[in-house]
Short mmCIF file of C-alpha atoms in Angstrom, two decimals:
data_model
loop_
_atom_site.label_atom_id
_atom_site.label_comp_id
_atom_site.label_asym_id
_atom_site.label_seq_id
_atom_site.Cartn_x
_atom_site.Cartn_y
_atom_site.Cartn_z
CA MET C 1 31.46 -16.28 -21.75
CA PRO C 2 32.89 -16.70 -18.31
CA ILE C 3 34.76 -19.85 -17.78
CA ARG C 4 33.32 -22.57 -15.81
CA THR C 5 35.56 -24.26 -13.31
CA SER C 6 33.19 -25.90 -10.78
CA PRO C 7 29.57 -26.67 -10.54
CA ALA C 8 29.34 -24.48 -7.40
CA ARG C 9 29.56 -21.38 -9.47
CA ILE C 10 27.02 -18.90 -8.05
CA THR C 11 29.55 -16.99 -5.85
CA THR C 12 29.93 -13.33 -7.30
CA ALA C 13 31.83 -10.30 -6.15
CA VAL C 14 28.44 -8.82 -5.26
CA ARG C 15 27.18 -11.22 -2.65
CA PRO C 16 28.09 -14.54 -0.92
CA ALA C 17 26.37 -17.69 -1.84
CA ARG C 18 24.43 -19.94 0.46
CA SER C 19 24.72 -23.56 -0.55
CA ARG C 20 23.90 -27.01 0.70
CA ARG C 21 24.65 -30.40 -0.52
CA TRP C 22 22.06 -32.98 -0.93
CA LEU C 23 21.89 -36.71 -2.24
CA THR C 24 19.53 -37.49 -5.03
CA SER C 25 19.53 -40.93 -6.52
CA GLY C 26 23.19 -41.37 -5.60
CA ALA C 27 24.23 -38.23 -7.16
CA LEU C 28 25.78 -35.73 -4.68
CA ILE C 29 24.81 -32.18 -6.20
CA ALA C 30 25.96 -28.78 -5.03
CA LEU C 31 23.19 -26.25 -5.22
CA THR C 32 22.18 -22.71 -4.48
CA THR C 33 19.41 -20.47 -4.34
CA GLY C 34 16.41 -20.47 -6.74
CA LEU C 35 12.87 -19.50 -7.52
CA GLY C 36 10.53 -19.91 -10.48
CA LEU C 37 7.64 -17.47 -11.02
CA LEU C 38 4.23 -18.51 -9.54
CA ALA C 39 1.42 -19.13 -11.95
CA PRO C 40 -2.35 -20.23 -11.88
CA GLN C 41 -4.17 -22.08 -9.26
CA GLY C 42 -5.89 -24.22 -11.81
CA ALA C 43 -5.61 -25.24 -15.42
CA VAL C 44 -6.53 -22.03 -17.09
CA ALA C 45 -7.29 -21.67 -20.77
CA LEU C 46 -4.08 -21.76 -22.74
CA ALA C 47 -4.53 -18.44 -24.45
CA GLN C 48 -4.91 -16.72 -21.11
CA SER C 49 -2.19 -15.37 -18.84
CA PRO C 50 -1.54 -17.05 -15.68
CA ARG C 51 -3.05 -16.02 -12.36
CA PRO C 52 -1.07 -13.19 -10.96
CA ALA C 53 1.60 -14.19 -8.56
CA THR C 54 0.82 -12.39 -5.26
CA ILE C 55 3.59 -14.39 -3.14
CA GLY C 56 7.13 -14.99 -3.99
CA ALA C 57 10.06 -16.76 -2.25
CA GLY C 58 13.56 -15.80 -3.28
CA ASN C 59 17.13 -16.40 -1.93
CA ALA C 60 16.57 -15.55 1.76
CA HIS C 61 13.54 -13.30 1.55
CA SER C 62 9.85 -13.58 0.61
CA CYS C 63 7.14 -11.03 -0.41
CA THR C 64 3.48 -10.79 -0.87
CA ILE C 65 0.72 -8.50 -1.99
CA GLU C 66 -2.06 -7.41 0.32
CA SER C 67 -4.72 -4.93 -0.89
CA GLY C 68 -2.48 -3.71 -3.67
CA LYS C 69 0.48 -3.16 -1.45
CA ALA C 70 3.76 -4.95 -1.34
CA TYR C 71 5.32 -6.54 2.02
CA CYS C 72 8.62 -8.35 2.34
CA TRP C 73 10.45 -10.25 4.97
CA GLY C 74 13.87 -11.77 5.47
CA GLU C 75 17.31 -10.91 4.31
CA ASN C 76 17.83 -7.47 3.14
CA ASP C 77 21.53 -6.91 2.52
CA TYR C 78 20.82 -5.27 -0.79
CA GLY C 79 17.65 -3.67 -0.16
CA GLN C 80 15.53 -6.54 -1.49
CA LEU C 81 12.75 -5.88 1.23
CA GLY C 82 12.17 -2.52 -0.55
CA ASN C 83 11.59 -0.67 2.72
CA GLY C 84 14.39 1.99 2.47
CA SER C 85 16.78 -0.06 4.73
CA THR C 86 19.27 -2.87 4.42
CA THR C 87 18.19 -4.44 7.82
CA ASP C 88 16.89 -7.81 7.85
CA SER C 89 13.37 -8.32 9.14
CA SER C 90 11.88 -11.50 10.59
CA VAL C 91 8.24 -9.92 10.06
CA PRO C 92 6.73 -8.53 6.93
CA VAL C 93 7.48 -4.75 6.24
CA PRO C 94 5.69 -2.65 3.86
CA VAL C 95 7.64 -1.70 0.61
CA ASP C 96 8.22 2.06 0.35
CA THR C 97 5.38 3.82 -1.58
CA ARG C 98 6.64 7.46 -1.20
CA GLY C 99 8.45 7.26 -4.65
CA VAL C 100 7.47 5.46 -7.96
CA LEU C 101 4.95 3.34 -6.18
CA ALA C 102 3.13 6.44 -4.86
CA GLY C 103 -0.68 5.80 -5.60
CA GLN C 104 0.17 2.65 -7.45
CA THR C 105 -1.95 -0.65 -6.91
CA LEU C 106 0.30 -3.64 -7.26
CA THR C 107 -1.09 -6.89 -8.88
CA GLN C 108 1.93 -9.27 -9.04
CA ILE C 109 5.27 -9.80 -7.39
CA SER C 110 8.39 -12.07 -7.87
CA ALA C 111 11.27 -12.33 -5.39
CA GLY C 112 14.67 -13.09 -6.72
CA GLY C 113 14.19 -16.26 -8.71
CA GLY C 114 17.26 -18.45 -9.24
CA GLY C 115 19.27 -16.98 -6.45
CA GLY C 116 18.78 -13.37 -6.97
CA VAL C 117 18.53 -10.72 -4.25
CA ASP C 118 16.24 -8.44 -5.95
CA THR C 119 12.42 -8.20 -6.23
CA CYS C 120 10.05 -7.01 -8.92
CA ALA C 121 6.47 -6.20 -9.16
CA LEU C 122 3.71 -5.13 -11.80
CA ASP C 123 1.01 -2.71 -11.15
CA ARG C 124 -2.63 -2.64 -12.21
CA ALA C 125 -1.67 -0.29 -15.16
CA GLY C 126 0.92 -2.79 -16.51
CA ALA C 127 3.97 -1.03 -15.47
CA ALA C 128 7.01 -2.68 -13.83
CA PHE C 129 9.18 -1.82 -10.78
CA CYS C 130 12.17 -3.41 -9.12
CA TRP C 131 14.35 -3.08 -6.04
CA GLY C 132 17.43 -4.74 -4.41
CA SER C 133 20.61 -5.60 -6.00
CA ASN C 134 21.46 -3.93 -9.51
CA PHE C 135 24.22 -6.37 -10.17
CA ASP C 136 24.61 -6.51 -14.20
CA GLY C 137 21.70 -3.97 -14.49
CA ALA C 138 19.23 -6.31 -12.62
CA LEU C 139 16.74 -3.51 -11.77
CA GLY C 140 16.26 -2.63 -15.39
CA ASP C 141 16.18 1.09 -14.84
CA GLY C 142 19.16 2.01 -17.06
CA LYS C 143 21.66 2.41 -14.24
CA THR C 144 24.71 0.38 -14.73
CA ALA C 145 26.47 0.64 -11.35
CA ALA C 146 26.85 -2.56 -9.46
CA SER C 147 25.05 -1.08 -6.57
CA PHE C 148 21.49 -1.55 -5.06
CA SER C 149 18.30 0.26 -4.24
CA SER C 150 16.38 -0.30 -1.12
CA VAL C 151 13.33 1.44 -2.62
CA PRO C 152 11.45 0.47 -5.64
CA VAL C 153 12.61 2.17 -9.09
CA ALA C 154 10.76 2.00 -12.39
CA VAL C 155 11.90 -0.29 -15.06
CA ASP C 156 12.90 1.71 -17.97
CA THR C 157 10.30 2.28 -20.74
CA ARG C 158 12.08 4.49 -23.17
CA GLY C 159 12.97 1.61 -25.45
CA VAL C 160 11.30 -1.55 -26.41
CA LEU C 161 8.82 -1.01 -23.66
CA ALA C 162 7.57 2.36 -24.89
CA GLY C 163 3.69 2.06 -25.20
CA GLN C 164 3.63 -1.53 -23.88
CA THR C 165 1.07 -2.70 -21.32
CA LEU C 166 2.76 -5.47 -19.49
CA THR C 167 0.72 -8.56 -18.24
CA GLN C 168 3.44 -10.66 -16.22
CA ILE C 169 6.67 -10.25 -14.42
CA SER C 170 9.48 -12.61 -13.28
CA ALA C 171 12.51 -11.62 -11.28
CA GLY C 172 15.40 -14.03 -11.82
CA SER C 173 19.02 -14.05 -10.73
CA ASP C 174 20.47 -10.67 -11.47
CA GLY C 175 17.56 -9.63 -13.79
CA GLY C 176 14.00 -9.97 -14.67
CA CYS C 177 11.59 -10.63 -17.62
CA VAL C 178 8.14 -9.57 -18.58
CA LEU C 179 5.42 -10.18 -21.18
CA ASP C 180 3.24 -7.67 -22.90
CA ARG C 181 -0.40 -7.99 -23.73
CA GLN C 182 0.57 -9.11 -27.29
CA GLY C 183 2.51 -12.09 -25.85
CA ALA C 184 6.02 -10.60 -26.62
CA ALA C 185 8.83 -11.17 -24.17
CA TYR C 186 11.64 -8.74 -22.88
CA CYS C 187 14.27 -9.24 -20.50
CA TRP C 188 17.08 -7.27 -18.61
CA GLY C 189 20.05 -7.79 -16.39
CA ASP C 190 22.85 -10.37 -16.52
CA ASN C 191 23.31 -12.06 -20.05
CA ASP C 192 26.55 -14.10 -19.39
CA TYR C 193 24.85 -17.25 -20.64
CA GLY C 194 22.31 -15.74 -23.13
CA GLU C 195 19.48 -15.52 -20.40
CA LEU C 196 18.06 -12.53 -22.04
CA GLY C 197 17.27 -14.16 -25.23
CA ASN C 198 18.24 -11.60 -27.58
CA GLY C 199 20.99 -13.41 -29.39
CA ARG C 200 23.68 -11.57 -27.56
CA GLY C 201 26.10 -12.24 -24.71
CA VAL C 202 26.04 -8.65 -23.41
CA SER C 203 24.20 -7.79 -20.19
CA SER C 204 21.67 -4.88 -20.36
CA SER C 205 20.47 -2.41 -17.77
CA VAL C 206 17.28 -1.83 -19.83
CA PRO C 207 14.83 -4.25 -21.20
CA VAL C 208 15.67 -5.92 -24.58
CA ALA C 209 13.33 -7.83 -26.81
CA VAL C 210 13.61 -11.65 -26.83
CA ASP C 211 14.39 -12.91 -30.24
CA THR C 212 11.42 -13.95 -32.31
CA ARG C 213 13.01 -15.03 -35.48
CA GLY C 214 13.41 -18.63 -34.77
CA VAL C 215 11.16 -21.01 -32.63
CA LEU C 216 9.08 -18.01 -31.22
CA ALA C 217 8.06 -16.67 -34.93
CA ASP C 218 4.36 -16.08 -34.88
CA GLN C 219 3.93 -17.56 -31.38
CA THR C 220 2.27 -15.76 -28.63
CA LEU C 221 3.67 -16.30 -25.25
CA THR C 222 1.28 -16.54 -22.16
CA GLN C 223 3.82 -17.30 -19.40
CA ILE C 224 7.46 -16.37 -18.49
CA SER C 225 9.79 -17.54 -15.85
CA ALA C 226 13.24 -16.42 -15.07
CA GLY C 227 15.56 -18.74 -13.17
CA TYR C 228 19.11 -18.69 -12.20
CA GLU C 229 20.81 -18.06 -15.65
CA ASP C 230 18.10 -19.33 -17.83
CA THR C 231 14.55 -18.35 -18.82
CA CYS C 232 11.58 -20.22 -19.89
CA GLY C 233 8.12 -19.38 -21.55
CA LEU C 234 5.03 -21.12 -22.56
CA ASP C 235 2.97 -20.28 -25.63
CA SER C 236 -0.74 -20.29 -26.33
CA ARG C 237 -0.57 -23.86 -27.60
CA GLY C 238 1.02 -25.23 -24.54
CA ALA C 239 4.67 -25.61 -25.96
CA ALA C 240 7.64 -24.67 -23.78
CA TYR C 241 10.73 -22.78 -24.85
CA CYS C 242 13.93 -21.91 -22.97
CA TRP C 243 17.11 -19.90 -23.38
CA GLY C 244 20.24 -19.37 -21.64
CA ASP C 245 22.43 -21.61 -19.63
CA ASN C 246 22.36 -25.36 -20.47
CA TYR C 247 25.44 -26.65 -18.54
CA TYR C 248 22.97 -28.53 -16.32
CA LEU C 249 20.63 -29.49 -19.20
CA GLU C 250 18.25 -26.67 -18.19
CA LEU C 251 17.09 -25.92 -21.82
CA GLY C 252 15.27 -29.35 -22.02
CA ASP C 253 15.96 -29.58 -25.75
CA GLY C 254 17.97 -32.70 -25.45
CA SER C 255 21.21 -31.06 -26.88
CA SER C 256 24.65 -30.72 -25.18
CA ARG C 257 25.11 -27.15 -26.12
CA ALA C 258 26.55 -25.19 -23.23
CA TYR C 259 23.91 -22.41 -23.62
CA SER C 260 21.73 -20.71 -26.21
CA SER C 261 21.34 -16.94 -26.44
CA VAL C 262 18.03 -17.39 -28.39
CA PRO C 263 14.99 -19.41 -27.45
CA VAL C 264 15.03 -23.14 -28.16
CA ALA C 265 11.98 -25.40 -28.13
CA VAL C 266 11.71 -27.87 -25.13
CA SER C 267 11.42 -31.40 -26.38
CA ALA C 268 7.81 -32.41 -27.14
CA SER C 269 8.73 -36.07 -27.65
CA GLY C 270 9.12 -38.73 -25.03
CA ALA C 271 7.22 -37.60 -21.64
CA LEU C 272 5.59 -34.59 -23.26
CA ALA C 273 4.43 -36.41 -26.42
CA GLY C 274 0.82 -35.30 -27.02
CA ARG C 275 0.81 -33.12 -23.91
CA ARG C 276 -0.13 -29.52 -23.67
CA LEU C 277 1.43 -27.63 -20.94
CA THR C 278 -0.59 -24.98 -18.68
CA GLN C 279 1.97 -23.66 -16.43
CA LEU C 280 5.84 -23.63 -15.98
CA SER C 281 8.44 -22.62 -13.62
CA ALA C 282 12.16 -22.02 -14.02
CA GLY C 283 14.49 -22.82 -10.97
CA PHE C 284 18.23 -23.28 -10.22
CA TRP C 285 19.36 -25.99 -12.35
CA TYR C 286 16.00 -27.38 -13.41
CA GLU C 287 12.49 -26.35 -14.54
CA CYS C 288 9.11 -27.97 -14.18
CA ALA C 289 5.81 -27.71 -15.70
CA VAL C 290 2.22 -28.93 -15.49
CA ASP C 291 -0.03 -30.11 -18.23
CA THR C 292 -3.74 -29.99 -18.94
CA ALA C 293 -4.12 -33.60 -17.28
CA GLY C 294 -2.59 -32.41 -14.03
CA ALA C 295 0.62 -34.19 -14.48
CA ALA C 296 4.00 -32.53 -13.77
CA PHE C 297 7.29 -32.83 -15.59
CA CYS C 298 10.84 -31.46 -15.03
CA TRP C 299 14.10 -31.37 -16.71
CA GLY C 300 17.59 -30.22 -15.98
CA THR C 301 19.58 -31.39 -12.93
CA GLY C 302 18.29 -31.57 -9.40
CA ALA C 303 14.84 -31.99 -7.95
CA LEU C 304 13.02 -33.74 -10.96
CA GLY C 305 10.51 -35.62 -8.85
CA SER C 306 11.77 -38.97 -9.87
CA ALA C 307 13.40 -41.78 -7.84
CA THR C 308 15.54 -42.85 -10.71
CA VAL C 309 16.45 -39.83 -12.73
CA SER C 310 18.21 -36.89 -11.22
CA SER C 311 19.54 -35.43 -14.51
CA SER C 312 17.70 -35.16 -17.85
CA GLY C 313 18.13 -33.09 -21.06
CA VAL C 314 14.56 -33.62 -21.81
CA PRO C 315 11.33 -33.54 -19.54
CA VAL C 316 10.67 -36.54 -17.32
CA ALA C 317 7.50 -37.24 -15.43
CA VAL C 318 7.33 -36.51 -11.83
CA GLU C 319 6.17 -39.69 -10.29
CA ALA C 320 2.50 -39.84 -9.64
CA SER C 321 2.56 -42.62 -7.26
CA GLY C 322 2.66 -42.35 -3.34
CA VAL C 323 1.01 -39.07 -2.12
CA LEU C 324 0.32 -37.74 -5.74
CA ALA C 325 -1.58 -41.02 -6.74
CA GLY C 326 -4.93 -39.68 -8.13
CA ARG C 327 -3.81 -36.11 -7.69
CA ARG C 328 -4.27 -33.34 -10.41
CA LEU C 329 -1.71 -30.76 -10.06
CA THR C 330 -2.65 -27.24 -10.93
CA GLN C 331 0.74 -25.46 -10.13
CA VAL C 332 4.39 -26.24 -9.75
CA SER C 333 7.22 -23.91 -8.56
CA ALA C 334 10.98 -24.93 -8.95
CA GLY C 335 12.99 -23.56 -6.27
CA PHE C 336 16.58 -24.07 -5.06
CA GLY C 337 17.04 -27.76 -4.28
CA GLU C 338 13.34 -28.45 -3.82
CA ALA C 339 10.34 -28.09 -6.02
CA CYS C 340 6.69 -27.73 -4.62
CA ALA C 341 3.25 -28.10 -6.22
CA LEU C 342 -0.38 -27.59 -5.55
CA ALA C 343 -3.12 -30.12 -6.24
CA ARG C 344 -6.82 -29.50 -7.16
CA GLY C 345 -8.45 -28.85 -3.72
CA GLY C 346 -5.44 -26.72 -2.47
CA THR C 347 -3.18 -29.28 -1.05
CA ALA C 348 0.60 -28.78 -1.21
CA PHE C 349 3.45 -31.33 -2.12
CA CYS C 350 7.29 -30.85 -2.36
CA TRP C 351 10.10 -33.04 -3.33
CA GLY C 352 13.96 -32.70 -3.37
CA ASP C 353 16.35 -31.31 -0.74
CA ASN C 354 15.12 -31.20 2.63
CA THR C 355 18.23 -30.23 4.89
CA SER C 356 16.43 -27.21 6.20
CA GLY C 357 12.75 -28.54 6.37
CA GLU C 358 11.95 -26.99 3.00
CA LEU C 359 9.83 -29.82 2.16
CA GLY C 360 7.45 -28.96 4.76
CA ASN C 361 6.62 -32.45 5.96
CA GLY C 362 8.10 -32.29 9.54
CA SER C 363 11.26 -33.82 8.82
CA THR C 364 14.66 -32.80 7.41
CA VAL C 365 14.92 -36.12 5.28
CA SER C 366 15.42 -35.34 1.66
CA SER C 367 12.89 -37.15 -0.85
CA ASP C 368 13.49 -37.68 -4.50
CA VAL C 369 9.68 -38.03 -4.89
CA ALA C 370 6.85 -35.96 -3.71
CA VAL C 371 5.86 -35.82 0.08
CA ALA C 372 2.82 -34.03 1.45
CA VAL C 373 3.25 -30.70 3.26
CA ASP C 374 2.01 -30.98 6.81
CA THR C 375 -1.45 -29.97 7.33
CA THR C 376 -1.95 -30.80 11.10
CA GLY C 377 -0.95 -27.15 12.22
CA VAL C 378 -1.65 -23.69 10.72
CA LEU C 379 -2.69 -25.34 7.32
CA ALA C 380 -5.53 -27.55 9.03
CA GLY C 381 -8.69 -26.81 7.04
CA LYS C 382 -6.93 -24.24 4.72
CA THR C 383 -7.25 -24.20 1.12
CA LEU C 384 -4.08 -22.99 -0.75
CA ALA C 385 -4.20 -21.03 -3.73
CA GLN C 386 -0.41 -20.25 -4.75
CA ILE C 387 3.04 -21.81 -3.86
CA ALA C 388 6.47 -20.68 -4.31
CA GLY C 389 9.81 -22.52 -3.80
CA GLY C 390 12.62 -20.47 -2.81
CA ALA C 391 16.11 -21.15 -1.45
CA PHE C 392 15.99 -23.53 1.60
CA HIS C 393 12.30 -22.30 2.13
CA ALA C 394 9.01 -22.36 0.56
CA CYS C 395 5.99 -20.30 1.15
CA ALA C 396 2.15 -20.59 0.04
CA GLU C 397 -0.88 -18.36 0.08
CA ASP C 398 -4.35 -19.54 0.92
CA THR C 399 -7.64 -18.56 -0.58
CA THR C 400 -8.24 -15.66 1.98
CA GLY C 401 -4.95 -14.25 1.27
CA ALA C 402 -3.09 -15.49 4.41
CA ASP C 403 0.67 -16.51 3.91
CA TYR C 404 2.67 -19.41 5.26
CA CYS C 405 6.25 -20.45 5.04
CA TRP C 406 8.40 -23.29 5.99
CA GLY C 407 12.25 -24.31 5.98
CA ASP C 408 15.30 -22.10 6.76
CA ASN C 409 14.87 -19.06 8.79
CA THR C 410 18.17 -17.77 9.42
CA SER C 411 17.38 -14.36 8.03
CA GLY C 412 13.89 -14.30 9.23
CA ASP C 413 12.88 -15.99 5.92
CA LEU C 414 9.51 -17.32 7.29
CA GLY C 415 8.14 -14.03 8.43
CA ASN C 416 7.03 -15.21 11.72
CA ASN C 417 9.08 -13.05 14.21
CA SER C 418 11.60 -15.67 14.60
CA THR C 419 14.77 -16.99 13.14
CA THR C 420 14.35 -20.60 14.18
CA GLN C 421 13.99 -23.11 11.33
CA SER C 422 10.57 -24.86 10.96
CA ASN C 423 9.96 -28.02 9.35
CA VAL C 424 6.31 -27.40 9.05
CA PRO C 425 4.37 -24.43 7.92
CA VAL C 426 4.18 -21.44 10.07
CA LEU C 427 1.95 -18.31 9.58
CA ALA C 428 3.82 -15.48 8.04
CA GLY C 429 2.74 -12.02 9.38
CA PRO C 430 0.02 -11.19 11.70
CA GLN C 431 -2.41 -13.85 12.82
CA ALA C 432 -6.23 -13.65 12.54
CA PRO C 433 -8.49 -12.40 15.29
CA ALA C 434 -9.89 -14.99 17.69
CA ASN C 435 -13.13 -15.99 19.34
CA VAL C 436 -15.43 -14.50 16.82
CA ARG C 437 -19.01 -14.29 17.70
CA ALA C 438 -21.90 -13.06 15.55
CA VAL C 439 -25.28 -12.32 17.33
CA PRO C 440 -28.34 -12.12 15.09
CA LEU C 441 -30.23 -8.79 14.80
CA THR C 442 -33.01 -7.56 12.47
CA ARG C 443 -31.46 -7.82 8.96
CA ALA C 444 -28.11 -7.39 10.71
CA ALA C 445 -25.51 -8.99 13.19
CA ARG C 446 -23.38 -7.73 16.00
CA VAL C 447 -20.03 -9.19 15.38
CA SER C 448 -17.21 -9.34 18.19
CA TRP C 449 -13.94 -10.91 18.65
CA THR C 450 -10.76 -10.74 20.63
CA LEU C 451 -7.27 -9.58 19.77
CA PRO C 452 -5.07 -11.69 17.31
CA ALA C 453 -2.66 -14.02 19.40
CA SER C 454 0.30 -12.27 17.50
CA LEU C 455 0.82 -9.23 15.39
CA ASP C 456 4.43 -10.25 14.57
CA GLY C 457 5.66 -7.00 15.78
CA ALA C 458 3.46 -4.97 13.73
CA THR C 459 1.00 -2.00 14.48
CA LEU C 460 -2.69 -2.63 14.53
CA LEU C 461 -4.55 -0.53 11.83
CA GLY C 462 -7.96 -1.87 12.42
CA TYR C 463 -10.30 -4.89 11.67
CA GLN C 464 -12.66 -5.58 8.92
CA ALA C 465 -15.65 -8.34 9.28
CA THR C 466 -17.11 -9.69 6.17
CA ALA C 467 -20.16 -12.06 5.64
CA ARG C 468 -20.65 -14.56 2.72
CA PRO C 469 -22.65 -14.96 0.70
CA GLY C 470 -22.91 -11.21 -0.40
CA ARG C 471 -20.78 -8.44 0.26
CA ALA C 472 -21.95 -7.00 3.63
CA ALA C 473 -19.06 -5.70 5.91
CA CYS C 474 -18.22 -3.68 8.79
CA ALA C 475 -14.93 -2.31 10.00
CA THR C 476 -13.23 -0.66 12.93
CA THR C 477 -10.04 1.23 13.69
CA GLY C 478 -9.40 -0.82 16.74
CA ALA C 479 -12.60 -1.73 18.52
CA THR C 480 -13.19 -5.36 18.65
CA ARG C 481 -16.97 -5.31 17.70
CA CYS C 482 -19.08 -3.82 14.99
CA ILE C 483 -22.78 -3.95 13.64
CA MET C 484 -23.01 -5.54 10.24
CA THR C 485 -26.02 -4.40 8.42
CA GLY C 486 -27.48 -5.20 4.96
CA LEU C 487 -28.12 -8.87 5.66
CA THR C 488 -31.18 -10.54 4.50
CA ARG C 489 -33.61 -12.26 6.97
CA GLY C 490 -33.57 -15.92 6.91
CA ILE C 491 -30.19 -16.29 5.06
CA ARG C 492 -27.46 -18.26 6.90
CA TYR C 493 -24.24 -16.16 6.53
CA ASP C 494 -20.52 -17.18 7.38
CA VAL C 495 -18.88 -14.18 9.09
CA ARG C 496 -15.10 -13.74 9.21
CA VAL C 497 -12.77 -11.17 10.70
CA MET C 498 -9.34 -9.86 9.41
CA ALA C 499 -6.87 -7.75 11.07
CA LYS C 500 -5.13 -4.96 9.17
CA THR C 501 -1.71 -4.04 10.29
CA THR C 502 1.39 -2.33 9.26
CA ALA C 503 2.82 -5.74 8.16
CA GLY C 504 -0.12 -6.48 5.97
CA ASN C 505 -3.45 -8.01 6.53
CA SER C 506 -3.92 -11.18 8.47
CA GLY C 507 -5.81 -14.20 7.19
CA PHE C 508 -9.58 -14.42 7.97
CA SER C 509 -10.55 -15.95 11.20
CA VAL C 510 -12.34 -19.17 11.52
CA PRO C 511 -15.85 -18.40 10.17
CA VAL C 512 -18.98 -18.42 12.52
CA THR C 513 -22.52 -18.58 11.30
CA VAL C 514 -25.51 -16.30 11.86
CA THR C 515 -29.03 -15.97 10.54
CA PRO C 516 -30.55 -12.54 10.72
CA LEU C 517 -33.88 -11.94 12.29
CA ALA C 518 -36.93 -11.00 10.45
CA ARG C 519 -38.07 -8.47 13.14
CA PRO C 520 -36.86 -7.21 16.52
CA LEU C 521 -35.94 -9.90 18.97
CA ALA C 522 -38.61 -8.78 21.52
CA ALA C 523 -41.26 -8.84 18.93
CA ALA C 524 -40.22 -12.07 17.69
CA GLY C 525 -40.71 -13.59 21.23
CA ARG C 526 -44.50 -12.52 21.45
CA ARG C 527 -46.32 -15.12 19.51
#
């Protein structure tokens, strides 16, 4: 195993580290990049897989999935944006679909957890793809050169993944992990501290099976999350397991071991006694989870959500006072120095480092306990469905598919066509059309709108207007009006319009209401 000489140990020959120092309960901690995989919006049945993650925040880049296609923005030194270049982009760019992604529909994405500069995705058929840095075989395609790929490559399926249908993917730091539909786990990439979980300390450029002879015997995993140099999983009973580095107590088993190359059980006594977990996330030096009651717990060293504890080898409860009082959390994401969570109803909260505004509350003052992410701007009236904590920034996605980010923006991390830090959320990617109007017609409506205020440098491809309830819609390739047919007379509809661009889809516009006529307007007036 590599010799540890200092807590600040992320620097490698492959890439420079970005680091900050922040004060938590009197402990000055040096931290660098991280991300845990996203998971479900709500407390799902324990035997089910988590809601597919369609947004991810990594080292200095972020990615999202729109209509089955991937888009990324931010830092691109190692091709982690997947668009065939190594040029940073402050607006979303489409991931290349001319190679292995040709004709594929993506369903999940994960952007370089735990400080990685790679990205991985899963398609509808259960196949895995990665792009970016290949340090220690991080792309999983069998190539061992410490290089990179600026376009997606297929994760190798000639070995342990032969014939397997994958259900979840998580990109960590210099590697990734997946689950298959039987609940078995596989990992690839860096293995200096046993983060592949196969009982060995040798890195692998192809997937290897996580050891199931110990605590995972007869267990069915429903979630997996790859962090910096550790990995965690959740089984169908709501119990958590971790493997890899434990220098900062990341395994949560209460031990002082330096690392474990096989899974160990996270302590289910103390704060977790009688609890069943529904979702978990591995970050940089700490991990977090949510239980069936909507309470959050963290362990390791860093943003534990406690005013009194900044380092713990067993799970501790995230303080549920203050802004979290009476809230039921549905998802948590452990990032670099911050962790963020969603509550039922779609509101966001973060705690930890705030040097770059990554808590999203309008300040740069760090907080050991949760603070509310600002909702006076672009999040006003929005319901968030997913959240992702990254390095010095965080992102979220609302129920319409629109993406928002906040925090550091040095490399265009926020995707808002800027490199200026934002301490409150900003819209990532193109904005929605404005001034939408809907005029009632006979069992139809004439819908019109004006151009979006910003396309973030993208090219407009067209618009789509939809009505709810039902599935009525109309679309154009550039015109700012269309006739929506197939509506039912007397029903009140909410009509929204979305812009489609080369940088992905915008969110939907503010809805307007319309009630179709029973008969032509002229006839309706003669009574």
